[in-house]
Every structure is written in C-alpha cells, then in structure tokens.
mmCIF file of C-alpha atoms in Angstrom:
data_model
loop_
_atom_site.group_PDB
_atom_site.id
_atom_site.type_symbol
_atom_site.label_atom_id
_atom_site.label_comp_id
_atom_site.label_asym_id
_atom_site.label_seq_id
_atom_site.Cartn_x
_atom_site.Cartn_y
_atom_site.Cartn_z
ATOM 1 C CA MET X 1 26.442 -26.071 -21.557
ATOM 2 C CA LYS X 2 29.440 -23.918 -20.716
ATOM 3 C CA GLY X 3 30.487 -21.825 -23.719
ATOM 4 C CA LYS X 4 27.071 -21.996 -25.369
ATOM 5 C CA ILE X 5 26.065 -18.806 -27.181
ATOM 6 C CA ILE X 6 22.502 -17.563 -26.551
ATOM 7 C CA PRO X 7 21.271 -15.072 -29.195
ATOM 8 C CA LEU X 8 19.114 -12.342 -27.689
ATOM 9 C CA SER X 9 16.686 -9.925 -29.286
ATOM 10 C CA PHE X 10 16.620 -6.652 -27.392
ATOM 11 C CA ARG X 11 13.324 -4.779 -27.231
ATOM 12 C CA THR X 12 13.340 -0.971 -27.006
ATOM 13 C CA ARG X 13 10.466 1.239 -25.880
ATOM 14 C CA HIS X 14 9.927 4.658 -24.316
ATOM 15 C CA ASP X 15 8.450 4.718 -20.835
ATOM 16 C CA SER X 16 4.832 5.839 -20.918
ATOM 17 C CA GLU X 17 5.241 8.156 -17.903
ATOM 18 C CA THR X 18 8.755 9.578 -18.317
ATOM 19 C CA GLY X 19 9.571 9.208 -22.010
ATOM 20 C CA HIS X 20 12.990 7.716 -21.212
ATOM 21 C CA GLU X 21 14.297 4.914 -23.389
ATOM 22 C CA VAL X 22 14.084 1.434 -21.830
ATOM 23 C CA ILE X 23 15.731 -1.649 -23.348
ATOM 24 C CA ARG X 24 14.740 -5.181 -22.376
ATOM 25 C CA LEU X 25 17.872 -7.319 -22.737
ATOM 26 C CA THR X 26 16.602 -10.825 -21.979
ATOM 27 C CA PRO X 27 13.441 -12.754 -22.966
ATOM 28 C CA PRO X 28 10.392 -12.468 -20.669
ATOM 29 C CA HIS X 29 9.623 -16.210 -20.639
ATOM 30 C CA ILE X 30 12.906 -17.338 -18.972
ATOM 31 C CA ILE X 31 14.012 -16.226 -15.509
ATOM 32 C CA CYS X 32 16.977 -13.854 -15.839
ATOM 33 C CA HIS X 33 18.171 -11.514 -13.126
ATOM 34 C CA ARG X 34 21.079 -9.237 -12.369
ATOM 35 C CA ASN X 35 23.550 -9.790 -9.525
ATOM 36 C CA TYR X 36 23.408 -7.900 -6.227
ATOM 37 C CA PHE X 37 23.439 -4.134 -6.729
ATOM 38 C CA TYR X 38 26.864 -3.371 -5.203
ATOM 39 C CA GLN X 39 28.662 -6.271 -6.910
ATOM 40 C CA LYS X 40 30.612 -5.519 -10.097
ATOM 41 C CA CYS X 41 28.543 -6.675 -13.070
ATOM 42 C CA PHE X 42 29.780 -4.505 -15.976
ATOM 43 C CA THR X 43 33.185 -4.708 -17.599
ATOM 44 C CA GLN X 44 35.117 -1.481 -17.163
ATOM 45 C CA ASP X 45 34.218 -0.237 -20.647
ATOM 46 C CA GLY X 46 30.517 -1.032 -20.120
ATOM 47 C CA SER X 47 30.342 -3.283 -23.184
ATOM 48 C CA LYS X 48 29.541 -6.521 -21.321
ATOM 49 C CA LEU X 49 27.803 -7.584 -18.133
ATOM 50 C CA ILE X 50 27.178 -10.756 -16.143
ATOM 51 C CA PHE X 51 23.754 -12.021 -15.136
ATOM 52 C CA GLY X 52 21.970 -15.108 -13.854
ATOM 53 C CA GLY X 53 19.783 -17.013 -16.307
ATOM 54 C CA ALA X 54 17.672 -20.182 -16.260
ATOM 55 C CA PHE X 55 18.116 -21.121 -19.926
ATOM 56 C CA GLU X 56 18.928 -24.706 -18.881
ATOM 57 C CA GLY X 57 16.227 -24.981 -16.222
ATOM 58 C CA HIS X 58 18.500 -23.930 -13.354
ATOM 59 C CA TRP X 59 20.339 -20.674 -12.811
ATOM 60 C CA ASN X 60 23.817 -20.236 -14.258
ATOM 61 C CA TYR X 61 26.037 -17.276 -15.025
ATOM 62 C CA TYR X 62 26.138 -15.680 -18.473
ATOM 63 C CA LEU X 63 28.252 -12.903 -19.984
ATOM 64 C CA LEU X 64 26.143 -10.581 -22.132
ATOM 65 C CA ASP X 65 27.824 -8.782 -25.028
ATOM 66 C CA ILE X 66 25.608 -5.715 -25.499
ATOM 67 C CA ALA X 67 26.739 -4.774 -29.013
ATOM 68 C CA ARG X 68 26.329 -8.332 -30.318
ATOM 69 C CA GLN X 69 23.087 -8.964 -28.401
ATOM 70 C CA GLN X 70 24.281 -12.379 -27.294
ATOM 71 C CA ALA X 71 25.152 -14.131 -24.051
ATOM 72 C CA THR X 72 27.865 -16.733 -23.402
ATOM 73 C CA GLN X 73 27.230 -19.372 -20.731
ATOM 74 C CA LEU X 74 29.983 -19.251 -18.110
ATOM 75 C CA THR X 75 28.959 -21.953 -15.599
ATOM 76 C CA ASP X 76 27.334 -25.396 -15.667
ATOM 77 C CA GLY X 77 25.006 -27.381 -13.446
ATOM 78 C CA ALA X 78 22.729 -26.442 -10.569
ATOM 79 C CA GLY X 79 23.793 -24.697 -7.357
ATOM 80 C CA ASP X 80 25.136 -21.324 -8.523
ATOM 81 C CA ASN X 81 24.581 -18.360 -6.214
ATOM 82 C CA THR X 82 23.693 -16.070 -9.104
ATOM 83 C CA PHE X 83 23.192 -13.008 -6.905
ATOM 84 C CA GLY X 84 26.569 -12.835 -5.165
ATOM 85 C CA GLY X 85 28.939 -13.296 -8.099
ATOM 86 C CA PHE X 86 31.095 -10.496 -9.474
ATOM 87 C CA LEU X 87 33.641 -9.652 -12.147
ATOM 88 C CA SER X 88 37.250 -9.213 -11.073
ATOM 89 C CA ALA X 89 38.818 -5.756 -11.110
ATOM 90 C CA ASP X 90 40.761 -6.638 -14.300
ATOM 91 C CA ASP X 91 37.666 -8.038 -16.116
ATOM 92 C CA ARG X 92 39.367 -11.400 -16.602
ATOM 93 C CA SER X 93 37.431 -13.552 -14.134
ATOM 94 C CA LEU X 94 34.038 -14.306 -12.671
ATOM 95 C CA TRP X 95 33.963 -15.123 -8.954
ATOM 96 C CA TYR X 96 30.966 -16.942 -7.466
ATOM 97 C CA VAL X 97 29.886 -19.496 -4.830
ATOM 98 C CA LYS X 98 28.628 -22.959 -5.842
ATOM 99 C CA ASN X 99 26.341 -25.159 -3.731
ATOM 100 C CA SER X 100 26.839 -22.883 -0.683
ATOM 101 C CA ARG X 101 30.244 -24.582 -0.315
ATOM 102 C CA GLU X 102 32.792 -23.689 -2.998
ATOM 103 C CA LEU X 103 34.219 -20.301 -3.921
ATOM 104 C CA ARG X 104 35.059 -20.587 -7.605
ATOM 105 C CA ARG X 105 36.863 -18.492 -10.210
ATOM 106 C CA VAL X 106 36.009 -18.755 -13.906
ATOM 107 C CA ASP X 107 38.555 -17.541 -16.476
ATOM 108 C CA LEU X 108 36.442 -15.551 -18.949
ATOM 109 C CA GLU X 109 38.712 -16.355 -21.889
ATOM 110 C CA SER X 110 39.267 -20.090 -21.459
ATOM 111 C CA LEU X 111 36.165 -20.725 -19.265
ATOM 112 C CA GLU X 112 38.375 -22.905 -17.064
ATOM 113 C CA GLU X 113 37.033 -23.077 -13.518
ATOM 114 C CA TYR X 114 39.026 -23.232 -10.279
ATOM 115 C CA VAL X 115 37.881 -23.974 -6.730
ATOM 116 C CA VAL X 116 39.788 -21.451 -4.618
ATOM 117 C CA TYR X 117 38.170 -22.120 -1.236
ATOM 118 C CA GLU X 118 35.907 -24.803 0.247
ATOM 119 C CA VAL X 119 33.676 -24.204 3.253
ATOM 120 C CA ASP X 120 34.297 -26.539 6.213
ATOM 121 C CA ASP X 121 31.810 -29.394 6.543
ATOM 122 C CA GLU X 122 30.301 -27.841 9.684
ATOM 123 C CA TRP X 123 29.511 -24.523 7.964
ATOM 124 C CA VAL X 124 27.470 -23.130 5.036
ATOM 125 C CA ALA X 125 28.227 -20.084 2.875
ATOM 126 C CA TYR X 126 25.567 -17.394 3.290
ATOM 127 C CA GLY X 127 24.602 -14.329 1.281
ATOM 128 C CA THR X 128 26.860 -12.125 -0.816
ATOM 129 C CA TRP X 129 30.662 -12.338 -0.540
ATOM 130 C CA VAL X 130 32.431 -9.102 -1.496
ATOM 131 C CA ALA X 131 35.987 -8.456 -2.726
ATOM 132 C CA ASN X 132 38.292 -5.579 -1.886
ATOM 133 C CA SER X 133 39.077 -2.983 -4.553
ATOM 134 C CA ASP X 134 41.952 -4.842 -6.226
ATOM 135 C CA CYS X 135 40.231 -8.244 -5.931
ATOM 136 C CA THR X 136 42.982 -9.918 -3.890
ATOM 137 C CA LYS X 137 40.727 -10.978 -1.005
ATOM 138 C CA LEU X 138 37.098 -10.968 0.028
ATOM 139 C CA VAL X 139 34.864 -10.977 3.081
ATOM 140 C CA GLY X 140 31.952 -13.354 3.564
ATOM 141 C CA ILE X 141 29.576 -14.855 6.112
ATOM 142 C CA GLU X 142 29.347 -18.521 7.045
ATOM 143 C CA ILE X 143 26.536 -20.029 9.159
ATOM 144 C CA LYS X 144 26.929 -23.140 11.296
ATOM 145 C CA LYS X 145 25.377 -25.969 9.279
ATOM 146 C CA SER X 146 23.440 -27.223 12.314
ATOM 147 C CA ASP X 147 21.803 -23.767 12.598
ATOM 148 C CA TRP X 148 21.223 -23.077 8.892
ATOM 149 C CA GLN X 149 17.769 -23.206 7.278
ATOM 150 C CA PRO X 150 16.671 -22.496 3.673
ATOM 151 C CA LEU X 151 14.983 -19.072 3.735
ATOM 152 C CA THR X 152 12.497 -19.557 0.915
ATOM 153 C CA ASP X 153 9.979 -16.900 1.981
ATOM 154 C CA TRP X 154 9.793 -13.801 4.202
ATOM 155 C CA SER X 155 8.073 -15.587 7.103
ATOM 156 C CA LYS X 156 10.999 -18.018 7.295
ATOM 157 C CA PHE X 157 13.393 -15.073 7.057
ATOM 158 C CA ARG X 158 11.735 -13.488 10.082
ATOM 159 C CA ALA X 159 11.587 -16.706 12.100
ATOM 160 C CA PHE X 160 15.254 -17.453 11.417
ATOM 161 C CA TYR X 161 16.332 -14.248 13.158
ATOM 162 C CA PHE X 162 14.995 -15.471 16.495
ATOM 163 C CA THR X 163 16.981 -18.732 16.319
ATOM 164 C CA ASN X 164 20.225 -16.751 16.846
ATOM 165 C CA PRO X 165 22.259 -18.819 14.369
ATOM 166 C CA GLU X 166 26.001 -19.054 14.936
ATOM 167 C CA CYS X 167 27.723 -16.990 12.243
ATOM 168 C CA ARG X 168 31.268 -15.995 11.405
ATOM 169 C CA LEU X 169 32.550 -13.076 9.381
ATOM 170 C CA ILE X 170 35.542 -14.339 7.411
ATOM 171 C CA ASN X 171 38.314 -13.075 5.165
ATOM 172 C CA ILE X 172 39.603 -15.218 2.269
ATOM 173 C CA ASP X 173 42.881 -14.678 0.408
ATOM 174 C CA LEU X 174 41.944 -15.072 -3.278
ATOM 175 C CA GLN X 175 45.438 -16.250 -4.228
ATOM 176 C CA THR X 176 45.954 -18.915 -1.553
ATOM 177 C CA GLY X 177 42.402 -19.682 -0.431
ATOM 178 C CA GLU X 178 43.456 -19.121 3.177
ATOM 179 C CA ARG X 179 40.594 -18.226 5.533
ATOM 180 C CA ARG X 180 40.750 -16.066 8.649
ATOM 181 C CA VAL X 181 37.861 -15.478 11.051
ATOM 182 C CA ILE X 182 37.287 -11.784 11.772
ATOM 183 C CA LEU X 183 34.281 -12.178 14.096
ATOM 184 C CA GLN X 184 32.201 -15.131 15.309
ATOM 185 C CA GLU X 185 28.913 -14.669 17.168
ATOM 186 C CA LYS X 186 25.709 -16.492 18.076
ATOM 187 C CA ARG X 187 23.857 -13.858 16.030
ATOM 188 C CA TRP X 188 22.685 -13.613 12.424
ATOM 189 C CA LEU X 189 25.297 -11.624 10.482
ATOM 190 C CA GLY X 190 25.087 -10.407 6.883
ATOM 191 C CA HIS X 191 26.073 -7.853 4.219
ATOM 192 C CA PRO X 192 29.888 -7.965 4.641
ATOM 193 C CA ILE X 193 31.537 -5.261 2.497
ATOM 194 C CA TYR X 194 35.158 -4.087 2.336
ATOM 195 C CA ARG X 195 35.491 -0.315 2.354
ATOM 196 C CA PRO X 196 36.840 0.564 -1.121
ATOM 197 C CA PHE X 197 40.559 1.362 -1.090
ATOM 198 C CA ASP X 198 40.756 0.626 2.652
ATOM 199 C CA ASP X 199 41.232 -3.075 3.360
ATOM 200 C CA ASN X 200 41.386 -2.441 7.098
ATOM 201 C CA THR X 201 37.703 -1.443 7.321
ATOM 202 C CA VAL X 202 34.869 -3.921 6.875
ATOM 203 C CA ALA X 203 31.161 -3.133 7.172
ATOM 204 C CA PHE X 204 28.625 -5.804 8.059
ATOM 205 C CA CYS X 205 25.117 -5.956 9.487
ATOM 206 C CA HIS X 206 23.013 -7.636 12.107
ATOM 207 C CA GLU X 207 20.674 -9.383 9.694
ATOM 208 C CA GLY X 208 16.935 -9.837 10.201
ATOM 209 C CA PRO X 209 13.567 -8.030 10.132
ATOM 210 C CA ARG X 210 13.850 -4.255 10.416
ATOM 211 C CA ASP X 211 11.637 -3.986 13.491
ATOM 212 C CA ALA X 212 13.551 -6.639 15.449
ATOM 213 C CA ILE X 213 17.211 -5.660 14.987
ATOM 214 C CA ASP X 214 18.944 -3.792 17.816
ATOM 215 C CA ALA X 215 21.400 -1.890 15.599
ATOM 216 C CA ARG X 216 21.859 -2.996 12.001
ATOM 217 C CA MET X 217 25.098 -1.447 10.715
ATOM 218 C CA TRP X 218 28.561 -2.179 12.137
ATOM 219 C CA LEU X 219 32.199 -1.580 11.240
ATOM 220 C CA ILE X 220 35.185 -3.669 12.267
ATOM 221 C CA HIS X 221 38.889 -3.742 11.469
ATOM 222 C CA GLU X 222 40.073 -6.605 9.307
ATOM 223 C CA ASP X 223 41.998 -8.080 12.263
ATOM 224 C CA GLY X 224 38.810 -8.240 14.355
ATOM 225 C CA SER X 225 39.548 -5.162 16.477
ATOM 226 C CA ASN X 226 37.680 -1.872 16.858
ATOM 227 C CA LEU X 227 34.136 -3.201 16.531
ATOM 228 C CA ARG X 228 31.724 -0.250 16.497
ATOM 229 C CA LYS X 229 28.134 0.423 15.507
ATOM 230 C CA VAL X 230 27.484 2.950 12.763
ATOM 231 C CA ARG X 231 24.275 4.275 14.340
ATOM 232 C CA GLN X 232 21.878 3.263 17.078
ATOM 233 C CA HIS X 233 18.244 2.980 16.061
ATOM 234 C CA GLY X 234 15.917 5.571 17.599
ATOM 235 C CA GLU X 235 12.303 4.917 18.539
ATOM 236 C CA GLY X 236 10.402 3.839 15.410
ATOM 237 C CA GLU X 237 13.539 3.940 13.238
ATOM 238 C CA SER X 238 15.161 1.277 11.101
ATOM 239 C CA PHE X 239 17.980 1.262 8.541
ATOM 240 C CA THR X 240 18.504 -0.905 5.473
ATOM 241 C CA HIS X 241 20.599 -1.672 2.412
ATOM 242 C CA GLU X 242 23.769 0.130 3.370
ATOM 243 C CA PHE X 243 26.546 0.331 0.757
ATOM 244 C CA TRP X 244 29.933 1.975 0.374
ATOM 245 C CA VAL X 245 30.237 4.827 -2.094
ATOM 246 C CA PRO X 246 32.629 3.273 -4.660
ATOM 247 C CA ASP X 247 35.387 5.816 -3.933
ATOM 248 C CA GLY X 248 35.263 4.790 -0.260
ATOM 249 C CA SER X 249 34.319 8.236 1.006
ATOM 250 C CA ALA X 250 31.170 7.262 2.937
ATOM 251 C CA LEU X 251 28.716 4.539 3.839
ATOM 252 C CA TYR X 252 25.242 5.366 2.488
ATOM 253 C CA TYR X 253 22.015 3.811 3.776
ATOM 254 C CA VAL X 254 18.228 4.166 3.804
ATOM 255 C CA ALA X 255 16.369 5.207 6.973
ATOM 256 C CA HIS X 256 12.724 4.322 7.670
ATOM 257 C CA LYS X 257 10.535 6.057 10.267
ATOM 258 C CA GLU X 258 7.203 4.741 11.490
ATOM 259 C CA ASN X 259 4.113 6.490 10.047
ATOM 260 C CA ASP X 260 6.230 8.447 7.540
ATOM 261 C CA PRO X 261 5.393 8.243 3.806
ATOM 262 C CA GLN X 262 8.998 9.003 2.830
ATOM 263 C CA ARG X 263 12.349 7.370 3.431
ATOM 264 C CA TYR X 264 15.632 9.159 3.984
ATOM 265 C CA LEU X 265 19.073 8.852 2.436
ATOM 266 C CA PHE X 266 21.891 9.137 4.982
ATOM 267 C CA SER X 267 25.673 9.029 4.852
ATOM 268 C CA ALA X 268 28.014 7.871 7.608
ATOM 269 C CA ASP X 269 31.654 8.932 7.903
ATOM 270 C CA PRO X 270 33.706 5.745 8.502
ATOM 271 C CA ALA X 271 36.304 7.602 10.593
ATOM 272 C CA THR X 272 34.164 9.869 12.790
ATOM 273 C CA LEU X 273 30.880 7.892 12.554
ATOM 274 C CA GLU X 274 29.086 11.189 11.942
ATOM 275 C CA ASN X 275 25.704 10.416 10.369
ATOM 276 C CA ARG X 276 24.222 13.032 8.068
ATOM 277 C CA GLN X 277 20.844 13.165 6.317
ATOM 278 C CA LEU X 278 21.382 13.888 2.623
ATOM 279 C CA MET X 279 17.785 14.082 1.412
ATOM 280 C CA ALA X 280 14.246 12.802 1.804
ATOM 281 C CA ILE X 281 13.384 10.303 -0.928
ATOM 282 C CA PRO X 282 10.382 8.314 -2.168
ATOM 283 C CA PRO X 283 10.085 4.837 -0.611
ATOM 284 C CA CYS X 284 13.002 3.103 -2.363
ATOM 285 C CA SER X 285 14.318 -0.271 -1.239
ATOM 286 C CA HIS X 286 17.793 -0.562 -2.794
ATOM 287 C CA LEU X 287 20.086 2.369 -3.514
ATOM 288 C CA MET X 288 23.447 2.511 -5.275
ATOM 289 C CA SER X 289 25.632 5.460 -6.251
ATOM 290 C CA ASN X 290 28.015 6.453 -8.982
ATOM 291 C CA HIS X 291 31.743 6.536 -8.165
ATOM 292 C CA ASP X 292 31.807 9.628 -5.931
ATOM 293 C CA GLY X 293 28.308 9.383 -4.462
ATOM 294 C CA SER X 294 26.971 12.463 -6.259
ATOM 295 C CA LEU X 295 24.289 10.495 -8.136
ATOM 296 C CA ILE X 296 22.132 7.787 -6.549
ATOM 297 C CA VAL X 297 19.746 5.341 -8.182
ATOM 298 C CA GLY X 298 16.929 3.676 -6.253
ATOM 299 C CA ASP X 299 13.981 1.355 -6.845
ATOM 300 C CA GLY X 300 10.561 2.447 -5.604
ATOM 301 C CA ALA X 301 9.050 -0.267 -3.429
ATOM 302 C CA PRO X 302 6.088 -1.256 -1.256
ATOM 303 C CA HIS X 303 6.018 0.916 1.873
ATOM 304 C CA ASN X 304 3.692 -0.043 4.693
ATOM 305 C CA THR X 305 3.840 1.670 8.079
ATOM 306 C CA GLY X 306 0.876 2.413 10.338
ATOM 307 C CA ASP X 307 -1.997 3.560 8.117
ATOM 308 C CA ILE X 308 0.355 4.297 5.189
ATOM 309 C CA SER X 309 0.372 1.771 2.351
ATOM 310 C CA LEU X 310 2.257 2.705 -0.815
ATOM 311 C CA ASN X 311 3.883 0.909 -3.738
ATOM 312 C CA ASP X 312 6.149 3.201 -5.742
ATOM 313 C CA PRO X 313 6.706 1.703 -9.232
ATOM 314 C CA PHE X 314 9.567 3.950 -10.439
ATOM 315 C CA ILE X 315 13.325 3.812 -10.840
ATOM 316 C CA TRP X 316 14.588 7.087 -9.345
ATOM 317 C CA VAL X 317 17.813 9.039 -9.820
ATOM 318 C CA PHE X 318 18.828 11.481 -7.095
ATOM 319 C CA ASP X 319 21.356 14.295 -7.535
ATOM 320 C CA ILE X 320 22.871 15.019 -4.124
ATOM 321 C CA GLN X 321 24.398 18.403 -5.008
ATOM 322 C CA LYS X 322 21.270 19.745 -6.697
ATOM 323 C CA GLY X 323 18.873 18.071 -4.270
ATOM 324 C CA THR X 324 16.762 16.832 -7.184
ATOM 325 C CA GLN X 325 14.957 13.560 -7.850
ATOM 326 C CA THR X 326 13.990 12.262 -11.284
ATOM 327 C CA ALA X 327 11.830 9.267 -12.150
ATOM 328 C CA ILE X 328 13.494 7.713 -15.197
ATOM 329 C CA CYS X 329 11.103 4.812 -15.785
ATOM 330 C CA GLN X 330 8.538 2.493 -14.226
ATOM 331 C CA HIS X 331 9.977 -0.861 -13.204
ATOM 332 C CA ASN X 332 6.533 -2.240 -12.206
ATOM 333 C CA THR X 333 8.020 -5.386 -10.697
ATOM 334 C CA SER X 334 5.837 -7.563 -8.474
ATOM 335 C CA TRP X 335 8.346 -8.078 -5.614
ATOM 336 C CA LYS X 336 6.916 -11.586 -5.229
ATOM 337 C CA VAL X 337 8.793 -14.678 -4.069
ATOM 338 C CA LEU X 338 9.444 -16.838 -7.142
ATOM 339 C CA ASP X 339 10.679 -20.447 -7.196
ATOM 340 C CA GLY X 340 11.478 -20.199 -3.504
ATOM 341 C CA ASP X 341 13.674 -17.139 -3.955
ATOM 342 C CA ARG X 342 13.019 -13.841 -2.156
ATOM 343 C CA GLN X 343 15.347 -11.720 -4.327
ATOM 344 C CA VAL X 344 14.770 -12.657 -7.961
ATOM 345 C CA THR X 345 12.031 -10.081 -8.654
ATOM 346 C CA HIS X 346 13.844 -7.227 -6.859
ATOM 347 C CA PRO X 347 15.108 -4.496 -9.230
ATOM 348 C CA HIS X 348 18.526 -3.994 -7.508
ATOM 349 C CA PRO X 349 19.403 -1.032 -9.774
ATOM 350 C CA SER X 350 22.885 0.357 -10.442
ATOM 351 C CA PHE X 351 24.544 2.659 -12.955
ATOM 352 C CA SER X 352 26.486 1.643 -16.036
ATOM 353 C CA PRO X 353 30.167 2.722 -15.859
ATOM 354 C CA ASP X 354 29.433 5.916 -17.848
ATOM 355 C CA ASN X 355 26.380 6.789 -15.662
ATOM 356 C CA LYS X 356 24.196 7.020 -18.787
ATOM 357 C CA TRP X 357 22.126 3.892 -18.076
ATOM 358 C CA VAL X 358 20.636 2.047 -15.131
ATOM 359 C CA LEU X 359 20.573 -1.761 -15.060
ATOM 360 C CA TYR X 360 17.713 -3.407 -13.173
ATOM 361 C CA THR X 361 15.543 -6.538 -12.966
ATOM 362 C CA SER X 362 11.741 -6.657 -13.332
ATOM 363 C CA ASP X 363 9.045 -9.249 -13.948
ATOM 364 C CA GLU X 364 6.582 -6.739 -15.411
ATOM 365 C CA GLU X 365 6.403 -8.648 -18.740
ATOM 366 C CA GLY X 366 6.265 -12.179 -17.328
ATOM 367 C CA MET X 367 9.361 -13.761 -15.808
ATOM 368 C CA PRO X 368 12.137 -11.586 -14.348
ATOM 369 C CA ALA X 369 14.251 -9.996 -17.084
ATOM 370 C CA LEU X 370 17.126 -7.502 -17.350
ATOM 371 C CA TYR X 371 16.473 -3.931 -18.398
ATOM 372 C CA LEU X 372 18.553 -0.860 -19.189
ATOM 373 C CA ALA X 373 16.896 2.522 -18.627
ATOM 374 C CA GLN X 374 18.379 5.728 -20.016
ATOM 375 C CA VAL X 375 19.305 8.269 -17.348
#
C-alpha cells in the first residue's frame, strides 16, 4: 500500500577478504534491488535512496531513510519498471515507467502520482529512460509492439537481436509530455543517455549480444542530426556498459578482447571521438564513476573467452590518477535469472554522493538485497 512504512534491520559485518565494512540494508528473504547504476538513486545529501522491493509480492518503489532504517512505499500495484526509475534533480519526485506504457511522476511529499506521457498503442516502452541534468526532459527507446517480445532469459535476448525489431529513440518534455522522435530504425536500440550539461548530445547503443553487434556505441544530436559511431569494433573486440562521467567530460566504457583474462576501461571524447585506454581492469561488468571520473567502481563478473573461464566475486574501486585498483568487498552474487528477470541479481554498483560508500545488489544471502560497502 502506498505510504506504508517498512521497518528494516540493517546488518553490519566486515568483509572476510578485505576487512571493509559492509551493511545489508534489506532482508534476504524478499527480493529487493537497486535501480540501474547510472540512474539517480540517492538524495543529494545521501540520507535516502530509492529501490525496488517485492514486499507485496510484486515489485514497487520504496524510499529508504538510512538513519531511521525504514522504507516508505511510493508506488502501488504490479507493472513497475523498478530498474529504470530515478529521483529528480531537486529530490522532490520519483520518475518511472508503469506497465511498459506510462511515464509517471510521484511527488515524494504527497505521494500523488501523475501520468506525464503515454506510449502509443502501437509501441512499447523499452529499457531505461534517462533525464537530462536539470530533469526537464528525457530520452527513451520504444519498440514496435508487433516486434516486441518479453526477454525473460539470455537465449531470448540473443534471439531477439536477429529479429531486427523496429525501434525509435525519443525525447519527452517532462513538463508537457510532448514526444519527439530523434531516430527510428529497423534495428534494436538501447541505452539512451543525455550527455550531462549538454542537452544537444545523446548517446545510445545498438543493443544485442556482444559478438553480434557491428558497432555498439553511437552519438546523435537531439534534433536527429550528426549521427556518428563512438568506435568501430576491431577483430575480437566488443564494448559494453558505456556511461557518461557525471560532469559530462567523457563517455566511459568497458572493452573486451578475445582470449584476454582482463578487461579495459576506456574513455571517449564526445567532441573529437578520440578513444583512450585508461587502465586494464579485472573482468568487471558494470562500471560507474564519481562526479569527475577520477574514481570508478565496478562489479567483478563471469568472464568466459576461449579457454579462459573466470568469475571475479569482488566490488572494485579504481583510481584513475594513481592507476590503482582496490577490492573493497566480495559481492558473491549468482548472476542468475530470477523470476524471469535477467537484471535483478546484477550488482550495478555506484558511489554514494560523498564517495565514501558503494551501493550494490547481491543475492549472496538468499534473495537479492541492497548493500552498502565502505570505500
């Protein structure tokens, strides 16, 4: 029920390998997970955060007050996309998509809910929709309903790529609900992200399995002009999980190379498209930086290429200037598909606003739960 208060009992331990403090925020017998790693989840002062929880049998949004160790239910009923939601820049609203059709805003004080935009009947909302820096508009992907399929496991994810679904990259005005189409193609599109503090530049990807995509990362102007690829894949190369450094200075991404036990952190200049290797890293899946890109957090992951088969269990912090890497804790998540969802056991780590903690998801104690690890 919207407005319901859920008392939580945090559990604190010290990681057996690193000695860093780790706090479990949510109970291990109910599915709880954080939102996508580049979406705003903390309030500006770091005292509260949003998450997805199945306390009522289906996933809804909750606002966790860290000092009080309690969560307030923000949404009702089934159908919430609990990965793509985000807090507004002023901390007054939650934005999320309901039933793959409605973009909604929840007032965090009154809990009143407003439908700001509805997807046309012929289309379905897909993936994570991302706002610009001042939260006045967002970019998203819609897939033609006749082409859309539920992607409940990784084999279906792979097969869907080869159907060449019709997709459109859209812009939505968050005041008026007006939609504009930036790009429409008979190709699977994903990961739309406004460049911070530059509403004219939008990044997006050609979605699909790493070994099948021609060139993953693309930039385009908001008016649909100046479409350009960030980097062409070389032989045996693939790139994943690109994100903008929050100050807008660069696009960071992870590079994979066949038969290589490491992965590589790269940056791309959005103006010159110069790509630069920053450092070799353990096999992390998702990376996110602090505000200026000087510190990066990543989640060690399964890494299988040729005869190499690894599964790194750590949350890592990388210091770009010093060239150092530090394991802060073991996440030990299973990475398994759960309840038909491919993402819910993924750690998706990011820093707290003061860079002193990392928030991540893991199912190491049962069901997926939220954790804070001390940097």
